[in-house]
mmCIF file of C-alpha atoms in Angstrom:
data_model
loop_
_atom_site.group_PDB
_atom_site.id
_atom_site.type_symbol
_atom_site.label_atom_id
_atom_site.label_comp_id
_atom_site.label_asym_id
_atom_site.label_seq_id
_atom_site.Cartn_x
_atom_site.Cartn_y
_atom_site.Cartn_z
ATOM 1 C CA MET A 130 -22.475 3.021 -20.423
ATOM 2 C CA ASN A 131 -20.192 6.004 -21.023
ATOM 3 C CA VAL A 132 -16.443 5.456 -20.927
ATOM 4 C CA ILE A 133 -14.717 7.439 -18.160
ATOM 5 C CA GLU A 134 -11.816 9.422 -19.605
ATOM 6 C CA LEU A 135 -8.746 9.733 -17.365
ATOM 7 C CA ASP A 136 -5.513 11.667 -17.840
ATOM 8 C CA GLY A 137 -2.581 9.769 -16.354
ATOM 9 C CA ALA A 138 -0.610 13.040 -16.213
ATOM 10 C CA ALA A 139 -3.058 14.587 -13.739
ATOM 11 C CA GLY A 140 -1.905 15.379 -10.220
ATOM 12 C CA GLU A 141 1.142 13.353 -9.217
ATOM 13 C CA GLY A 142 1.022 11.470 -12.515
ATOM 14 C CA GLY A 143 1.927 8.029 -11.189
ATOM 15 C CA GLY A 144 0.681 4.461 -11.249
ATOM 16 C CA GLN A 145 -1.903 4.958 -8.497
ATOM 17 C CA ILE A 146 -4.238 6.610 -11.006
ATOM 18 C CA LEU A 147 -4.244 3.399 -13.045
ATOM 19 C CA ARG A 148 -4.548 1.054 -10.046
ATOM 20 C CA THR A 149 -7.465 2.948 -8.511
ATOM 21 C CA ALA A 150 -9.232 3.089 -11.873
ATOM 22 C CA LEU A 151 -8.784 -0.663 -12.343
ATOM 23 C CA SER A 152 -10.178 -1.414 -8.864
ATOM 24 C CA LEU A 153 -13.233 0.790 -9.242
ATOM 25 C CA SER A 154 -13.920 -0.212 -12.830
ATOM 26 C CA MET A 155 -14.038 -3.847 -11.709
ATOM 27 C CA ILE A 156 -16.401 -2.991 -8.857
ATOM 28 C CA THR A 157 -18.727 -0.506 -10.592
ATOM 29 C CA GLY A 158 -18.714 -2.084 -14.052
ATOM 30 C CA GLN A 159 -17.799 1.280 -15.598
ATOM 31 C CA PRO A 160 -15.282 1.140 -18.470
ATOM 32 C CA PHE A 161 -12.490 3.698 -18.637
ATOM 33 C CA ARG A 162 -9.856 4.974 -21.016
ATOM 34 C CA ILE A 163 -6.602 6.358 -19.646
ATOM 35 C CA THR A 164 -3.981 8.257 -21.620
ATOM 36 C CA ASN A 165 -0.535 9.546 -20.592
ATOM 37 C CA ILE A 166 -0.064 6.619 -18.199
ATOM 38 C CA ARG A 167 2.565 7.466 -15.559
ATOM 39 C CA ALA A 168 3.460 10.641 -17.415
ATOM 40 C CA GLY A 169 4.937 12.097 -14.236
ATOM 41 C CA ARG A 170 7.597 9.385 -13.940
ATOM 42 C CA ALA A 171 11.126 9.179 -15.371
ATOM 43 C CA ARG A 172 10.094 6.064 -17.322
ATOM 44 C CA PRO A 173 6.511 6.773 -18.437
ATOM 45 C CA GLY A 174 4.059 4.091 -19.504
ATOM 46 C CA LEU A 175 3.415 0.659 -18.053
ATOM 47 C CA LEU A 176 6.235 -1.130 -16.254
ATOM 48 C CA ARG A 177 6.028 -4.848 -15.511
ATOM 49 C CA GLN A 178 4.155 -4.416 -12.232
ATOM 50 C CA HIS A 179 1.562 -2.120 -13.843
ATOM 51 C CA LEU A 180 1.063 -4.505 -16.752
ATOM 52 C CA VAL A 181 0.532 -7.402 -14.334
ATOM 53 C CA ALA A 182 -1.986 -5.311 -12.378
ATOM 54 C CA VAL A 183 -3.905 -4.773 -15.627
ATOM 55 C CA GLN A 184 -3.685 -8.459 -16.513
ATOM 56 C CA ALA A 185 -4.772 -9.533 -13.022
ATOM 57 C CA ALA A 186 -7.751 -7.192 -13.030
ATOM 58 C CA ALA A 187 -8.738 -8.255 -16.548
ATOM 59 C CA ARG A 188 -8.557 -11.948 -15.730
ATOM 60 C CA ILE A 189 -10.539 -11.635 -12.490
ATOM 61 C CA CYS A 190 -13.391 -9.704 -14.094
ATOM 62 C CA GLY A 191 -13.159 -10.965 -17.670
ATOM 63 C CA ALA A 192 -12.330 -7.507 -18.996
ATOM 64 C CA ASP A 193 -11.575 -6.549 -22.564
ATOM 65 C CA VAL A 194 -8.276 -4.656 -22.662
ATOM 66 C CA GLY A 195 -7.142 -5.236 -26.225
ATOM 67 C CA ASP A 196 -3.424 -5.310 -26.958
ATOM 68 C CA VAL A 197 -1.417 -3.967 -24.020
ATOM 69 C CA ALA A 198 2.296 -4.277 -23.307
ATOM 70 C CA VAL A 199 5.135 -2.815 -21.258
ATOM 71 C CA GLY A 200 5.626 0.827 -22.215
ATOM 72 C CA ALA A 201 2.007 1.409 -23.236
ATOM 73 C CA GLN A 202 0.752 4.883 -22.328
ATOM 74 C CA THR A 203 -2.881 4.380 -23.307
ATOM 75 C CA LEU A 204 -5.321 1.733 -22.085
ATOM 76 C CA VAL A 205 -9.028 1.010 -22.577
ATOM 77 C CA PHE A 206 -10.514 -1.266 -19.901
ATOM 78 C CA VAL A 207 -14.022 -2.689 -20.355
ATOM 79 C CA PRO A 208 -14.870 -4.840 -17.304
ATOM 80 C CA GLY A 209 -17.070 -7.909 -17.041
ATOM 81 C CA ALA A 210 -18.336 -9.784 -13.996
ATOM 82 C CA ILE A 211 -16.013 -10.394 -11.034
ATOM 83 C CA SER A 212 -15.187 -14.079 -10.530
ATOM 84 C CA ALA A 213 -13.845 -15.613 -7.320
ATOM 85 C CA GLY A 214 -11.190 -18.269 -7.656
ATOM 86 C CA GLU A 215 -7.540 -19.156 -7.270
ATOM 87 C CA TYR A 216 -5.206 -16.898 -9.227
ATOM 88 C CA ALA A 217 -1.445 -16.643 -9.700
ATOM 89 C CA PHE A 218 0.496 -13.840 -11.371
ATOM 90 C CA ALA A 219 4.227 -13.421 -11.923
ATOM 91 C CA ILE A 220 5.683 -9.935 -12.317
ATOM 92 C CA GLY A 221 9.026 -11.275 -13.533
ATOM 93 C CA SER A 222 10.970 -8.443 -11.893
ATOM 94 C CA ALA A 223 11.267 -6.753 -8.492
ATOM 95 C CA GLY A 224 8.098 -4.785 -9.258
ATOM 96 C CA SER A 225 5.754 -4.582 -6.297
ATOM 97 C CA SER A 226 3.593 -7.606 -5.504
ATOM 98 C CA THR A 227 1.815 -5.576 -2.823
ATOM 99 C CA LEU A 228 0.526 -2.992 -5.297
ATOM 100 C CA VAL A 229 -0.767 -5.697 -7.642
ATOM 101 C CA LEU A 230 -2.605 -7.307 -4.718
ATOM 102 C CA GLN A 231 -4.091 -4.007 -3.589
ATOM 103 C CA THR A 232 -5.459 -3.427 -7.085
ATOM 104 C CA VAL A 233 -7.636 -6.542 -7.066
ATOM 105 C CA LEU A 234 -8.387 -7.151 -3.358
ATOM 106 C CA PRO A 235 -11.340 -4.716 -3.113
ATOM 107 C CA ALA A 236 -13.073 -6.401 -6.053
ATOM 108 C CA LEU A 237 -12.456 -9.912 -4.731
ATOM 109 C CA LEU A 238 -14.142 -8.931 -1.452
ATOM 110 C CA LEU A 239 -17.334 -8.554 -3.476
ATOM 111 C CA ALA A 240 -16.962 -11.760 -5.488
ATOM 112 C CA GLY A 241 -19.400 -13.846 -3.417
ATOM 113 C CA GLN A 242 -16.990 -16.762 -2.858
ATOM 114 C CA PRO A 243 -13.524 -17.078 -1.285
ATOM 115 C CA SER A 244 -10.478 -16.374 -3.424
ATOM 116 C CA ARG A 245 -6.757 -16.858 -3.163
ATOM 117 C CA ILE A 246 -4.260 -14.868 -5.187
ATOM 118 C CA THR A 247 -0.513 -15.454 -5.378
ATOM 119 C CA VAL A 248 1.812 -12.799 -6.784
ATOM 120 C CA THR A 249 5.537 -13.322 -7.320
ATOM 121 C CA GLY A 250 7.916 -10.405 -7.703
ATOM 122 C CA GLY A 251 9.134 -7.750 -5.297
ATOM 123 C CA THR A 252 7.888 -7.766 -1.708
ATOM 124 C CA HIS A 253 10.305 -5.252 -0.181
ATOM 125 C CA ASN A 254 11.464 -2.302 -2.270
ATOM 126 C CA SER A 255 11.597 1.411 -1.686
ATOM 127 C CA MET A 256 8.916 2.393 -4.193
ATOM 128 C CA ALA A 257 6.000 0.544 -2.568
ATOM 129 C CA PRO A 258 4.667 -0.539 0.821
ATOM 130 C CA PRO A 259 6.326 -3.784 1.989
ATOM 131 C CA SER A 260 4.305 -6.930 2.615
ATOM 132 C CA HIS A 261 4.519 -6.406 6.397
ATOM 133 C CA PHE A 262 2.699 -3.100 5.950
ATOM 134 C CA LEU A 263 -0.067 -4.874 4.067
ATOM 135 C CA GLU A 264 -0.500 -7.462 6.799
ATOM 136 C CA ARG A 265 -0.116 -5.292 9.894
ATOM 137 C CA ALA A 266 -1.382 -1.848 8.889
ATOM 138 C CA TYR A 267 -3.633 -2.109 5.825
ATOM 139 C CA GLY A 268 -4.962 -5.550 6.770
ATOM 140 C CA ARG A 269 -5.905 -4.383 10.258
ATOM 141 C CA MET A 270 -7.921 -1.506 8.814
ATOM 142 C CA LEU A 271 -9.725 -3.824 6.408
ATOM 143 C CA ALA A 272 -10.591 -6.102 9.341
ATOM 144 C CA ALA A 273 -11.968 -3.137 11.275
ATOM 145 C CA MET A 274 -14.215 -2.427 8.278
ATOM 146 C CA GLY A 275 -15.538 -5.991 8.248
ATOM 147 C CA ALA A 276 -13.279 -7.570 5.621
ATOM 148 C CA GLU A 277 -11.480 -10.855 6.159
ATOM 149 C CA VAL A 278 -8.174 -10.984 4.294
ATOM 150 C CA ALA A 279 -5.162 -13.073 5.299
ATOM 151 C CA PHE A 280 -1.669 -12.348 3.962
ATOM 152 C CA GLU A 281 1.171 -14.856 3.830
ATOM 153 C CA LEU A 282 4.718 -13.876 2.902
ATOM 154 C CA ARG A 283 6.285 -17.076 1.563
ATOM 155 C CA ARG A 284 9.531 -15.573 0.308
ATOM 156 C CA PHE A 285 11.153 -12.145 0.459
ATOM 157 C CA GLY A 286 11.788 -10.395 -2.838
ATOM 158 C CA PHE A 287 14.290 -7.527 -2.782
ATOM 159 C CA TYR A 288 15.295 -5.083 -5.508
ATOM 160 C CA PRO A 289 16.711 -5.783 -8.066
ATOM 161 C CA ALA A 290 16.330 -9.591 -8.117
ATOM 162 C CA GLY A 291 12.701 -9.898 -6.995
ATOM 163 C CA GLY A 292 11.664 -13.535 -6.695
ATOM 164 C CA GLY A 293 9.435 -12.960 -3.672
ATOM 165 C CA GLU A 294 6.088 -14.637 -3.165
ATOM 166 C CA LEU A 295 3.054 -13.130 -1.458
ATOM 167 C CA VAL A 296 -0.325 -14.817 -1.031
ATOM 168 C CA ALA A 297 -3.654 -13.261 -0.045
ATOM 169 C CA THR A 298 -6.734 -15.259 0.919
ATOM 170 C CA VAL A 299 -9.920 -13.212 0.583
ATOM 171 C CA GLN A 300 -13.287 -14.073 2.103
ATOM 172 C CA PRO A 301 -16.442 -12.552 0.572
ATOM 173 C CA CYS A 302 -17.742 -9.423 2.305
ATOM 174 C CA ALA A 303 -21.334 -8.194 2.108
ATOM 175 C CA GLY A 304 -20.172 -4.599 2.472
ATOM 176 C CA LEU A 305 -17.497 -2.553 4.197
ATOM 177 C CA ARG A 306 -18.347 -0.689 7.404
ATOM 178 C CA PRO A 307 -17.515 3.007 7.734
ATOM 179 C CA LEU A 308 -14.441 3.734 9.817
ATOM 180 C CA ASP A 309 -13.702 6.881 11.814
ATOM 181 C CA LEU A 310 -10.060 7.177 12.845
ATOM 182 C CA ILE A 311 -9.570 10.526 14.490
ATOM 183 C CA GLU A 312 -7.285 9.317 17.289
ATOM 184 C CA ARG A 313 -4.833 6.409 17.226
ATOM 185 C CA GLY A 314 -5.299 5.573 20.916
ATOM 186 C CA ALA A 315 -2.624 4.563 23.389
ATOM 187 C CA ARG A 316 0.452 2.754 22.158
ATOM 188 C CA LEU A 317 0.305 -0.945 23.013
ATOM 189 C CA HIS A 318 3.534 -2.215 21.452
ATOM 190 C CA GLY A 319 6.513 -0.909 19.535
ATOM 191 C CA TYR A 320 9.402 -2.806 18.000
ATOM 192 C CA ALA A 321 11.955 -2.730 15.199
ATOM 193 C CA GLU A 322 13.134 -5.546 12.935
ATOM 194 C CA SER A 323 15.980 -5.681 10.476
ATOM 195 C CA PHE A 324 16.050 -8.417 7.835
ATOM 196 C CA VAL A 325 19.245 -9.158 5.900
ATOM 197 C CA ALA A 326 19.861 -11.590 3.050
ATOM 198 C CA GLY A 327 23.333 -11.911 1.553
ATOM 199 C CA VAL A 328 24.323 -8.856 3.608
ATOM 200 C CA PRO A 329 26.488 -8.834 6.774
ATOM 201 C CA GLU A 330 24.490 -9.167 9.985
ATOM 202 C CA SER A 331 26.421 -6.191 11.330
ATOM 203 C CA VAL A 332 24.333 -3.980 9.004
ATOM 204 C CA ALA A 333 21.151 -5.068 10.759
ATOM 205 C CA ARG A 334 22.668 -4.616 14.201
ATOM 206 C CA ARG A 335 23.847 -1.080 13.408
ATOM 207 C CA GLU A 336 20.379 -0.143 12.143
ATOM 208 C CA LEU A 337 18.740 -1.550 15.256
ATOM 209 C CA GLU A 338 21.211 0.157 17.573
ATOM 210 C CA CYS A 339 20.327 3.504 16.002
ATOM 211 C CA ILE A 340 16.578 2.839 16.337
ATOM 212 C CA GLY A 341 17.028 1.690 19.927
ATOM 213 C CA LYS A 342 18.774 4.918 20.896
ATOM 214 C CA GLY A 343 16.271 7.085 19.042
ATOM 215 C CA MET A 344 13.167 5.376 20.459
ATOM 216 C CA GLY A 345 14.556 4.509 23.889
ATOM 217 C CA TRP A 346 13.959 0.805 23.244
ATOM 218 C CA GLY A 347 15.739 -2.154 24.818
ATOM 219 C CA GLU A 348 16.966 -5.426 23.323
ATOM 220 C CA ALA A 349 13.547 -7.090 23.536
ATOM 221 C CA GLN A 350 12.183 -4.545 21.049
ATOM 222 C CA LEU A 351 15.089 -4.832 18.606
ATOM 223 C CA ARG A 352 14.963 -7.950 16.444
ATOM 224 C CA CYS A 353 17.578 -9.101 13.954
ATOM 225 C CA HIS A 354 16.598 -11.639 11.283
ATOM 226 C CA ARG A 355 19.040 -13.361 8.927
ATOM 227 C CA LEU A 356 17.361 -14.693 5.774
ATOM 228 C CA PRO A 357 18.800 -17.293 3.384
ATOM 229 C CA ALA A 358 21.531 -15.705 1.287
ATOM 230 C CA GLU A 359 19.846 -16.735 -1.966
ATOM 231 C CA MET A 360 16.997 -14.318 -1.231
ATOM 232 C CA GLY A 361 19.419 -11.397 -1.426
ATOM 233 C CA PRO A 362 21.245 -9.290 -1.528
ATOM 234 C CA GLY A 363 18.771 -7.215 0.407
ATOM 235 C CA ASN A 364 18.022 -5.431 3.656
ATOM 236 C CA VAL A 365 14.830 -3.956 5.069
ATOM 237 C CA LEU A 366 14.368 -2.179 8.386
ATOM 238 C CA LEU A 367 10.826 -2.162 9.812
ATOM 239 C CA LEU A 368 9.615 -0.013 12.678
ATOM 240 C CA THR A 369 6.160 -1.107 13.883
ATOM 241 C CA LEU A 370 3.926 0.890 16.223
ATOM 242 C CA GLU A 371 0.761 -0.813 17.478
ATOM 243 C CA HIS A 372 -1.917 1.432 18.972
ATOM 244 C CA GLU A 373 -5.423 0.801 20.259
ATOM 245 C CA GLN A 374 -7.007 1.828 16.960
ATOM 246 C CA VAL A 375 -4.310 1.461 14.342
ATOM 247 C CA THR A 376 -0.964 -0.163 13.536
ATOM 248 C CA GLU A 377 1.677 1.703 11.553
ATOM 249 C CA VAL A 378 4.749 0.271 9.833
ATOM 250 C CA PHE A 379 7.672 2.459 8.718
ATOM 251 C CA ALA A 380 10.234 0.909 6.383
ATOM 252 C CA GLY A 381 13.778 1.720 5.363
ATOM 253 C CA PHE A 382 15.740 -0.121 2.683
ATOM 254 C CA GLY A 383 19.458 -0.748 2.531
ATOM 255 C CA GLU A 384 21.244 0.429 -0.608
ATOM 256 C CA LYS A 385 24.782 0.327 -1.936
ATOM 257 C CA MET A 386 26.885 3.208 -0.636
ATOM 258 C CA VAL A 387 24.245 4.155 1.973
ATOM 259 C CA ARG A 388 25.264 3.682 5.605
ATOM 260 C CA ALA A 389 23.103 1.571 7.894
ATOM 261 C CA GLU A 390 22.813 4.523 10.260
ATOM 262 C CA THR A 391 21.432 6.690 7.448
ATOM 263 C CA VAL A 392 18.737 4.112 6.651
ATOM 264 C CA ALA A 393 17.814 3.972 10.339
ATOM 265 C CA ARG A 394 17.753 7.754 10.823
ATOM 266 C CA GLN A 395 15.491 8.278 7.799
ATOM 267 C CA THR A 396 13.073 5.615 9.056
ATOM 268 C CA LEU A 397 13.181 7.075 12.544
ATOM 269 C CA GLU A 398 12.463 10.570 11.197
ATOM 270 C CA ARG A 399 9.235 9.433 9.516
ATOM 271 C CA ALA A 400 8.104 7.601 12.635
ATOM 272 C CA ARG A 401 8.860 10.588 14.870
ATOM 273 C CA ARG A 402 6.954 12.946 12.572
ATOM 274 C CA TYR A 403 3.934 10.666 12.844
ATOM 275 C CA ILE A 404 4.247 10.354 16.617
ATOM 276 C CA ALA A 405 4.597 14.115 17.113
ATOM 277 C CA SER A 406 1.589 14.935 14.924
ATOM 278 C CA GLY A 407 -0.895 12.993 17.044
ATOM 279 C CA ALA A 408 -2.592 11.866 13.828
ATOM 280 C CA ALA A 409 -4.279 8.474 13.577
ATOM 281 C CA VAL A 410 -2.482 7.323 10.419
ATOM 282 C CA SER A 411 0.654 8.194 8.504
ATOM 283 C CA GLU A 412 1.131 9.295 4.898
ATOM 284 C CA CYS A 413 1.144 5.848 3.246
ATOM 285 C CA LEU A 414 -1.817 4.396 5.135
ATOM 286 C CA ALA A 415 -3.819 7.575 4.501
ATOM 287 C CA ASP A 416 -3.520 6.981 0.771
ATOM 288 C CA GLN A 417 -4.408 3.292 1.100
ATOM 289 C CA LEU A 418 -7.535 3.966 3.193
ATOM 290 C CA MET A 419 -9.256 6.206 0.669
ATOM 291 C CA LEU A 420 -10.607 3.544 -1.673
ATOM 292 C CA PRO A 421 -12.092 1.189 0.967
ATOM 293 C CA MET A 422 -13.523 4.208 2.769
ATOM 294 C CA ALA A 423 -15.210 5.345 -0.437
ATOM 295 C CA LEU A 424 -16.672 1.870 -0.888
ATOM 296 C CA ALA A 425 -18.029 2.017 2.658
ATOM 297 C CA GLY A 426 -19.732 5.295 1.759
ATOM 298 C CA ALA A 427 -18.649 7.202 4.870
ATOM 299 C CA GLY A 428 -15.752 7.649 7.255
ATOM 300 C CA SER A 429 -12.931 9.921 8.307
ATOM 301 C CA PHE A 430 -9.341 9.884 9.502
ATOM 302 C CA THR A 431 -6.527 12.185 10.527
ATOM 303 C CA THR A 432 -3.056 11.944 8.991
ATOM 304 C CA ASP A 433 0.324 13.575 9.544
ATOM 305 C CA VAL A 434 0.895 14.137 5.813
ATOM 306 C CA LEU A 435 -1.623 14.456 3.000
ATOM 307 C CA SER A 436 0.470 13.874 -0.105
ATOM 308 C CA SER A 437 -0.189 14.866 -3.698
ATOM 309 C CA HIS A 438 -0.472 11.112 -4.266
ATOM 310 C CA ALA A 439 -3.481 10.991 -1.904
ATOM 311 C CA ARG A 440 -5.076 14.108 -3.381
ATOM 312 C CA THR A 441 -4.831 12.626 -6.871
ATOM 313 C CA ASN A 442 -6.289 9.355 -5.595
ATOM 314 C CA ALA A 443 -9.279 11.250 -4.192
ATOM 315 C CA GLN A 444 -9.912 12.849 -7.583
ATOM 316 C CA VAL A 445 -9.864 9.497 -9.408
ATOM 317 C CA ILE A 446 -12.231 7.901 -6.864
ATOM 318 C CA ALA A 447 -14.718 10.730 -7.392
ATOM 319 C CA ARG A 448 -14.842 9.907 -11.124
ATOM 320 C CA PHE A 449 -16.267 6.447 -10.372
ATOM 321 C CA LEU A 450 -18.276 6.910 -7.166
ATOM 322 C CA PRO A 451 -20.732 9.628 -6.038
ATOM 323 C CA VAL A 452 -18.523 10.756 -3.160
ATOM 324 C CA ARG A 453 -16.007 13.463 -2.428
ATOM 325 C CA PHE A 454 -13.257 13.921 0.137
ATOM 326 C CA GLU A 455 -13.296 17.004 2.344
ATOM 327 C CA LEU A 456 -9.843 18.057 3.547
ATOM 328 C CA GLU A 457 -9.077 20.238 6.559
ATOM 329 C CA THR A 458 -5.805 21.110 8.299
ATOM 330 C CA ILE A 459 -5.885 21.155 12.110
ATOM 331 C CA GLY A 460 -2.522 22.042 13.652
ATOM 332 C CA ASP A 461 -0.035 19.339 12.664
ATOM 333 C CA ARG A 462 -2.765 17.016 11.405
ATOM 334 C CA HIS A 463 -4.936 16.796 8.322
ATOM 335 C CA LEU A 464 -8.559 15.696 8.646
ATOM 336 C CA VAL A 465 -9.930 13.694 5.713
ATOM 337 C CA ARG A 466 -13.688 13.178 5.678
ATOM 338 C CA LEU A 467 -15.839 11.417 3.097
ATOM 339 C CA ALA A 468 -19.140 12.944 2.041
ATOM 340 C CA PRO A 469 -21.723 12.048 -0.603
ATOM 341 C CA CYS A 470 -21.711 14.478 -3.504
ATOM 342 C CA ASN A 471 -25.159 15.815 -2.632
ATOM 343 C CA GLN A 472 -24.010 17.101 0.767
ATOM 344 C CA SER A 473 -22.803 20.629 1.254
ATOM 345 C CA ALA A 474 -19.238 21.277 2.317
#
């Protein structure tokens, strides 16, 4: 079988190119070689979370990856057969546990037996979707496509300490169903949560007050959670919108020298943009839906933002599967539709 050649500097030049290639190489059995890994980032090459994603994928499918280490900018991945089982991986930093999980989950769905994977590291940091997004937004979409995946957050892991623990239990799936998400449907619930660890509770209350005013929400929809101090210092603000067809989670992260009100306003701005667009999904979920949709072989969705990240993801998917994504802008929304390569535009 020919080796697929990938340029990690293509498009947005980030880690998603590697993660998508790992997922689809595991599933299709096609080996790949990637150069210029994360060339578009300030610190190019593999960081700890990317290395662990490679190691997790290699272990689960018995791949040959040769010598690979932090900082590597070239990787050859030759996959073997996917094996179900119980796996545990430690990132050893605040690198994202959620992105490691998302790399291997699609393959484990096809493993034929149940699996459980535990990843320790970061669960809530600004460079990746938080674990609540995985459970509420991404997990709901997988369920709608026929997959059965349960997420359990055992411990929060904030930047820079990490130390979080996230577990996913994956049941085998005969095949994913196509999903068409053109409208989100009526809103069923909306609420905001602020979690603080080793940070004054007043920070959480100020964030929630700002969200309450901006969304017109009362006390019942504003939830303050104090975590054990040893999990911090850390703060995450989550704004969750549950609709008939989809759940969205918008996250803001507290930082030194950044006011609580600023964190809240930035989170509120992203949520309002999504609400005003009328789109079914937001920017982050749009990117996450592309790979499972491609595996289903059909589907469509509307999104408020179609990022360069998503466009690059679409290009990598098309290198492994005989599909393409058709993109169309309709007012404030973008329509993303999957089509087999032999269909006309």
